[in-house]
Coordinates of C-alpha atoms and ligand atoms in Angstrom, one line a residue:
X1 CA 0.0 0.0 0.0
X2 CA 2.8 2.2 -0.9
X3 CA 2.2 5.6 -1.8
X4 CA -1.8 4.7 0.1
X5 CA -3.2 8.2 1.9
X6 CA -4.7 7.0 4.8
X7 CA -6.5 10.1 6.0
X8 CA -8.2 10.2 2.9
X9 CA -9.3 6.0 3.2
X10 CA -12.5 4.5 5.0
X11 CA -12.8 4.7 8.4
X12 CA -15.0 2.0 10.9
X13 CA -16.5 4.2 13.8
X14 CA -19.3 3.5 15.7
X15 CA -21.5 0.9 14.1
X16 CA -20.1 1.5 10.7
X17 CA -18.0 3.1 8.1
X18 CA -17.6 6.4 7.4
X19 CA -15.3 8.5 4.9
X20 CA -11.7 9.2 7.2
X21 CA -12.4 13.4 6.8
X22 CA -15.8 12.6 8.6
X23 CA -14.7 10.6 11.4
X24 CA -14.6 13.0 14.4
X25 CA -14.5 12.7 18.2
X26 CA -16.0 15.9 20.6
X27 CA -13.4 17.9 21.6
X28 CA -15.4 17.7 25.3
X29 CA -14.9 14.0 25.1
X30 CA -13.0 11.7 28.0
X31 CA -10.9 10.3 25.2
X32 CA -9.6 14.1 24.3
X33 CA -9.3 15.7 27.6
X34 CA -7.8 12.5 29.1
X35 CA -7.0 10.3 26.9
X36 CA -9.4 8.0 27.8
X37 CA -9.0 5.4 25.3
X38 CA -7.4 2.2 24.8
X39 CA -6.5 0.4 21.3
X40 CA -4.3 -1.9 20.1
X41 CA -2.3 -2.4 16.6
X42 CA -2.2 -5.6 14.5
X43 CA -0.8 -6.2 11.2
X44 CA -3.3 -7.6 7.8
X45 CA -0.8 -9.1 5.5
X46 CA -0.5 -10.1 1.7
X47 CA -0.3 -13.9 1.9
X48 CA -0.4 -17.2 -0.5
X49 CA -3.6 -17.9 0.3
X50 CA -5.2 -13.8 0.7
X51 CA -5.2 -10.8 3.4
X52 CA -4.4 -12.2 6.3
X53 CA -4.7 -10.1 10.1
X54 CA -2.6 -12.0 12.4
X55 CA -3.5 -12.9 16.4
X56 CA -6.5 -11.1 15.7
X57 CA -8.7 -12.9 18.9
X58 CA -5.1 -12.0 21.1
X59 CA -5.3 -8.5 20.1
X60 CA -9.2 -8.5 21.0
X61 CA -8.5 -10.0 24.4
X62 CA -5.9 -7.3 24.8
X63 CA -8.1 -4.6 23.8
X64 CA -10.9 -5.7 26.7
X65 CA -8.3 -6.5 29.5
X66 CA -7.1 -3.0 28.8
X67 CA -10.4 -1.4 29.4
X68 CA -10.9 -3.7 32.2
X69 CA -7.8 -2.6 33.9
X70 CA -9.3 1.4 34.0
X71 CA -12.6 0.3 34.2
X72 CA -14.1 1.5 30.7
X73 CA -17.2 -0.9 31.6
X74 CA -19.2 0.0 28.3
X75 CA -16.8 -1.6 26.1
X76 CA -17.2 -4.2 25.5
X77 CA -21.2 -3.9 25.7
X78 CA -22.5 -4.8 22.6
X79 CA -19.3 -5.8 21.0
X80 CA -18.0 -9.1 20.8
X81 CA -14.9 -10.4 18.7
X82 CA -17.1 -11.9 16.5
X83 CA -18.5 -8.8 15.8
X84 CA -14.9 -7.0 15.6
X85 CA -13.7 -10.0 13.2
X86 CA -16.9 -8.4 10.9
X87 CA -16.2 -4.9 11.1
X88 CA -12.5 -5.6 10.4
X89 CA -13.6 -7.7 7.4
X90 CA -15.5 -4.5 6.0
X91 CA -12.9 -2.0 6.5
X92 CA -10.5 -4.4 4.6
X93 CA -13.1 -4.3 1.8
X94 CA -13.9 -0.7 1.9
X95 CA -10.1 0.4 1.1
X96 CA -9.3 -2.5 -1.5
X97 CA -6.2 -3.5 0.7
X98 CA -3.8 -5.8 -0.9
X99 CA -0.4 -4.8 0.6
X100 CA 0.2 -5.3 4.4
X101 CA -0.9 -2.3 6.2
X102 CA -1.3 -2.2 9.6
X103 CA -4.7 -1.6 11.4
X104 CA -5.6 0.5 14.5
X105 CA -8.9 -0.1 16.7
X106 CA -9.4 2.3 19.6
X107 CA -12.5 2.2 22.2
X108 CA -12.7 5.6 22.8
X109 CA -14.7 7.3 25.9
X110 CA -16.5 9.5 24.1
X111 CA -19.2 11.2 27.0
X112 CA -18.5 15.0 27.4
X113 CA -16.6 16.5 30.4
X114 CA -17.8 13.5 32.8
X115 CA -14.4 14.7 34.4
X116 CA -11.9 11.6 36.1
X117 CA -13.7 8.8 35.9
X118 CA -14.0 5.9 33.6
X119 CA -17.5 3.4 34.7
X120 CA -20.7 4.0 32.5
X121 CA -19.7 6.3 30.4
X122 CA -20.2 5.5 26.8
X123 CA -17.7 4.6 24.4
X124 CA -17.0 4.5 20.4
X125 CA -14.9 2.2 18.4
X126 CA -12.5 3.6 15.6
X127 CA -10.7 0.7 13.4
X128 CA -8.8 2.4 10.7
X129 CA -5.9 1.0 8.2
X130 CA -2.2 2.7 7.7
X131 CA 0.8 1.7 5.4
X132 CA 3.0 -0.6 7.2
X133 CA 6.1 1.3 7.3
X134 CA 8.5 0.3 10.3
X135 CA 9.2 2.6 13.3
X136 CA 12.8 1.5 13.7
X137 CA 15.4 0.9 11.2
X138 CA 15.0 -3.2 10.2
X139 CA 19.1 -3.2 9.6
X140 CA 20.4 -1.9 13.3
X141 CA 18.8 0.3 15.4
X142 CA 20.6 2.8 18.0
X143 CA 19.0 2.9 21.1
X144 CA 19.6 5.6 24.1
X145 CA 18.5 4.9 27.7
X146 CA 15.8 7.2 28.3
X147 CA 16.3 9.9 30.6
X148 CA 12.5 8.8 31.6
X149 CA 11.3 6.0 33.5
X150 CA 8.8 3.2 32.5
X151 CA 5.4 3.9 34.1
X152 CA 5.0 1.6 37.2
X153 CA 2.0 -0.6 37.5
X154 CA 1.2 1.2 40.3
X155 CA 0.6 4.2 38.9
X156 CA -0.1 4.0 35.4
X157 CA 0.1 0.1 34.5
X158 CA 2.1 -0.3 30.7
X159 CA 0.0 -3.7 31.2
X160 CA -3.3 -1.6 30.1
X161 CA -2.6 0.0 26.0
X162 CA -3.5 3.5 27.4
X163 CA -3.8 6.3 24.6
X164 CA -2.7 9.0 27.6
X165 CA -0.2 6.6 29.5
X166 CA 1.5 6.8 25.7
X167 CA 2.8 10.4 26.3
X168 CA 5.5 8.5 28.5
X169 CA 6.5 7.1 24.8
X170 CA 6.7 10.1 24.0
X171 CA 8.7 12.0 25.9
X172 CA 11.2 8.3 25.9
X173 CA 11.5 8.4 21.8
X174 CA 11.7 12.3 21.7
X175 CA 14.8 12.3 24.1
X176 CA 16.3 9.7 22.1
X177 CA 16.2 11.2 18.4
X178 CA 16.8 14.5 20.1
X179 CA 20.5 12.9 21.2
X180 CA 20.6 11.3 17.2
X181 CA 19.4 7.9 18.2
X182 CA 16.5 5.7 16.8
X183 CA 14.4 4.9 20.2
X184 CA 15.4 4.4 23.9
X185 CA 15.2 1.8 26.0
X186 CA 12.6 2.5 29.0
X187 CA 13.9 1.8 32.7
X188 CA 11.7 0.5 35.9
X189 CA 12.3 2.9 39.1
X190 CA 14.9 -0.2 40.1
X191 CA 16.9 0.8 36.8
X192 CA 16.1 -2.8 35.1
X193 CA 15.1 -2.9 31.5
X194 CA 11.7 -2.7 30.5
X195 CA 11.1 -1.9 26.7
X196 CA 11.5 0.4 24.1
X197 CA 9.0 3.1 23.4
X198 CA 6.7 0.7 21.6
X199 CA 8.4 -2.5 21.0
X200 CA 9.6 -5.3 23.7
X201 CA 12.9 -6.0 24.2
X202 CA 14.9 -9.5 24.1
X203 CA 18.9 -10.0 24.4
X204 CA 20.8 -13.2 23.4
X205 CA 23.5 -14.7 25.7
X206 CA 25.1 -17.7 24.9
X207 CA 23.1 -19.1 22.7
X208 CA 19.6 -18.2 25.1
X209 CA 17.2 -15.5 25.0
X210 CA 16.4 -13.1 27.9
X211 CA 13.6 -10.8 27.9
X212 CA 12.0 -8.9 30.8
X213 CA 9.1 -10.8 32.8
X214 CA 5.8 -9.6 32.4
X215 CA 6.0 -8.2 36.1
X216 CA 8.7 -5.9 34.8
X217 CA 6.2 -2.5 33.7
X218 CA 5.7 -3.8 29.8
X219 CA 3.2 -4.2 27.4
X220 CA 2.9 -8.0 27.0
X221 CA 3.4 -7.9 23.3
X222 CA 1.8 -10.5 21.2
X223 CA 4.9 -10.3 19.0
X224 CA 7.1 -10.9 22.5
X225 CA 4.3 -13.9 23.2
X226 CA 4.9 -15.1 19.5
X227 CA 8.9 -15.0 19.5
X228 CA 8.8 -16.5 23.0
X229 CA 6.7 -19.8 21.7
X230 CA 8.8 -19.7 18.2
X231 CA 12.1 -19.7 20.0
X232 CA 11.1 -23.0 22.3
X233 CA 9.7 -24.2 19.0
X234 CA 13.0 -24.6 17.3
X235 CA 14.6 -25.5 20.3
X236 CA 16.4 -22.2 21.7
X237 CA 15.9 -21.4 25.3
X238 CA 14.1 -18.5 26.2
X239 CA 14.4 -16.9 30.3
X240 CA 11.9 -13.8 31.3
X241 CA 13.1 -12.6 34.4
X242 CA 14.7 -9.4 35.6
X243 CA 17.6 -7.7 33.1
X244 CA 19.8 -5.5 34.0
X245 CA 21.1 -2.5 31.6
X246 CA 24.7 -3.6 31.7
X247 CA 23.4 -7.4 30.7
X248 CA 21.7 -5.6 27.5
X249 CA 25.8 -3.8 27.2
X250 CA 27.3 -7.1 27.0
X251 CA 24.5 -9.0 25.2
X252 CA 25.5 -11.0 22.3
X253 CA 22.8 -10.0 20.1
X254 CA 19.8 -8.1 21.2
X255 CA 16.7 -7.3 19.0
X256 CA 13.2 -5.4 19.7
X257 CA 10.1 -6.5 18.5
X258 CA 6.2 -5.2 18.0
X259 CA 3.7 -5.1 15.2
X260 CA 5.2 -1.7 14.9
X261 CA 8.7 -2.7 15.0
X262 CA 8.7 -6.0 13.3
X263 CA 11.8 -7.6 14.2
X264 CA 14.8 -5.2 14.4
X265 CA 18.3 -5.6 15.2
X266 CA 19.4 -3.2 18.3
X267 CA 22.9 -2.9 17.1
X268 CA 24.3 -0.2 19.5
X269 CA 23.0 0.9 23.1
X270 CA 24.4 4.2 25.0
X271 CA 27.2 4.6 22.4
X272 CA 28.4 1.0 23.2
X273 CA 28.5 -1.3 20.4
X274 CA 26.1 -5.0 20.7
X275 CA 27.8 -7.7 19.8
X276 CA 29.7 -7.5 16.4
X277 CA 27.7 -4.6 16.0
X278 CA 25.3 -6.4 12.7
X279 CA 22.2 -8.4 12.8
X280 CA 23.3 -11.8 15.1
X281 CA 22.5 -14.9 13.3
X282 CA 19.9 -15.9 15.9
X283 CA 18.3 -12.5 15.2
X284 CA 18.3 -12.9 11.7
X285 CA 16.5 -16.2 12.2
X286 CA 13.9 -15.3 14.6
X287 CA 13.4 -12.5 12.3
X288 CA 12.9 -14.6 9.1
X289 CA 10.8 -17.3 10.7
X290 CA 8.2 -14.3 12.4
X291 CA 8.3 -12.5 8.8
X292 CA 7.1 -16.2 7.4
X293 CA 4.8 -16.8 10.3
X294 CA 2.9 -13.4 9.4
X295 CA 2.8 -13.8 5.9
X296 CA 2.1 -17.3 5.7
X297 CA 4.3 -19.3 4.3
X298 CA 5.0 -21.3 7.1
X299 CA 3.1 -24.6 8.3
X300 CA 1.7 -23.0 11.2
X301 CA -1.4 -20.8 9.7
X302 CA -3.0 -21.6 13.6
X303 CA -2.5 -17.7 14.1
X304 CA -4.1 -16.6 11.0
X305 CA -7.6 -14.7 10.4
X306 CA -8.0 -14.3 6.3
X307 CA -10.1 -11.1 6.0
X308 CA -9.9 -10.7 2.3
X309 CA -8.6 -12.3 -1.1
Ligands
PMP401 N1 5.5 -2.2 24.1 C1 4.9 -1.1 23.8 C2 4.9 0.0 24.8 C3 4.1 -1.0 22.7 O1 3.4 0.1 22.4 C4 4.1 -2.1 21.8 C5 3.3 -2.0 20.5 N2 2.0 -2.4 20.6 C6 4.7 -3.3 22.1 C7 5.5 -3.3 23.3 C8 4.7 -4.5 21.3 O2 3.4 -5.1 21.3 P1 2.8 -6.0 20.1 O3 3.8 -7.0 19.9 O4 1.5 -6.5 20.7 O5 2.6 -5.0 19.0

């Protein structure tokens, strides 16, 4: 979908679609004043067989747990993923996609000024489609250790895919290409590793993967959940625990992932060079057979929801 203005495509919002210039949300709304939404991202990809979106029930789930965390109790009302798998279906069909793009639903609280609160106030979903152009360079990315920490869970839980707890992102990836680097890497208040601005995080150490637990202030990324199952699959052993920074330093290979993110090599870290300072072998792997998985032309289609021809 190269050279595909999305701001001029089809947009799903409320109970159907409407033209993108026509899709509008009060500026008295929750979701503006507090941004009082919560959404999630999935990829629809060109495959052998058709369009395919990819752990569309997983990103579903996500989507209610997250409202469930702050208590957005309209959504998911008269919604169900069944429902959602329709709606995506029609928006695929409504802007003739046959390139991967990726795909963003948000449940938006759309009452006016309720002020702070979040139960029985109504809500809105928006599903629209974008190209699928990578937020960090696929060949080595450079990554900075933000001079902001993670959100804890006990304040504003990563856990929950918050449109307002995203100005943390913000502030991360803006200090980081202010300093000439591609993204940072997110610290706890303990100074362990949590995750990039929108992508999770995994290191290689002889021969094992590492990745921060899902207690450690992340998003539990369906792309983190997919490489973790992958890895086992072929064998390589994966630990979640606590990471340190230095560990990341010394790491021989490290690599962020995301539907945003795909799979990218981190090839530098605080000025200090990762490993031989190229995409690691394992990497390059992982990154192959997660390209395949997506695009299916691998044996496992398990993952697969085909939403078009
Ligand atoms: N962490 C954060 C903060 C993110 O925004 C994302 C992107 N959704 C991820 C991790 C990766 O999650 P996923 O694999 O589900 O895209």
């Amino acid at each position: 979908m190269k050279g595909f203005d999305y701001t001029k495509g089809q947009i799903w919002l409320g109970d159907g679609i409407v033209p993108a210039e026509s899709a509008a949300l009060s500026v008295m709304s929750a979701a503006v004043l507090y941004g009082l939404s919560v959404y999630t991202v999935f990829p629809v990809n060109k495959t052998p067989s058709g369009m395919a979106a990819f752990r569309l029930a997983d990103h579903y789930k996500r989507l209610e747990e997250s409202a469930h965390i702050m208590g957005i109790d309209a959504f998911p009302g008269s919604w169900t993923y069944e429902k959602f798998e329709v709606a995506v279906k029609k928006l695929i069909e409504a802007n003739k996609v046959q390139d991967d793009v990726l795909v963003r639903a948000t449940v938006h609280v759309v009452e006016t000024v309720p002020g702070t609160r979040s139960r029985g106030l109504r809500t809105e979903v928006s599903i629209f489609v974008y190209p699928a152009v990578p937020i960090l360079p696929q060949n080595g990315a450079r990554l900075k250790t933000s001079v902001w920490r993670r959100v804890p869970d006990h304040s504003v839980p990563a856990r929950a895919k918050v449109n307002g707890a995203y100005v943390n992102s913000v502030l991360g990836k803006q200090d980081a290409i202010d300093s000439g680097y591609d993204d940072c890497v997110f610290l706890d208040d303990g100074g362990h590793v949590c995750e990039l601005s929108a992508a999770n995080i995994f290191l290689i150490k002889r021969g094992k993967l590492i990745t921060p637990n899902t207690t450690s202030d992340i998003l539990e990324g369906i792309n983190r959940r997919t490489i973790i199952e992958m890895a086992k699959a072929e064998g390589i052993e994966v630990i979640e625990r606590t990471v340190d920074l230095t560990e990341l330093y010394v790491a021989d290979e490290a690599f962020a992932c995301g539907t945003s993110a795909f799979v990218a090599p981190i090839v530098e870290v605080d000025a200090r060079q990762i490993g031989s300072g190229q995409t690691g072998s394992i990497t390059r792997q992982i990154a192959q057979s997660h390209h395949q998985l997506l695009h299916g032309v691998s044996d496992n289609d398990q993952y697969l929801t085909f939403v078009a021809n």
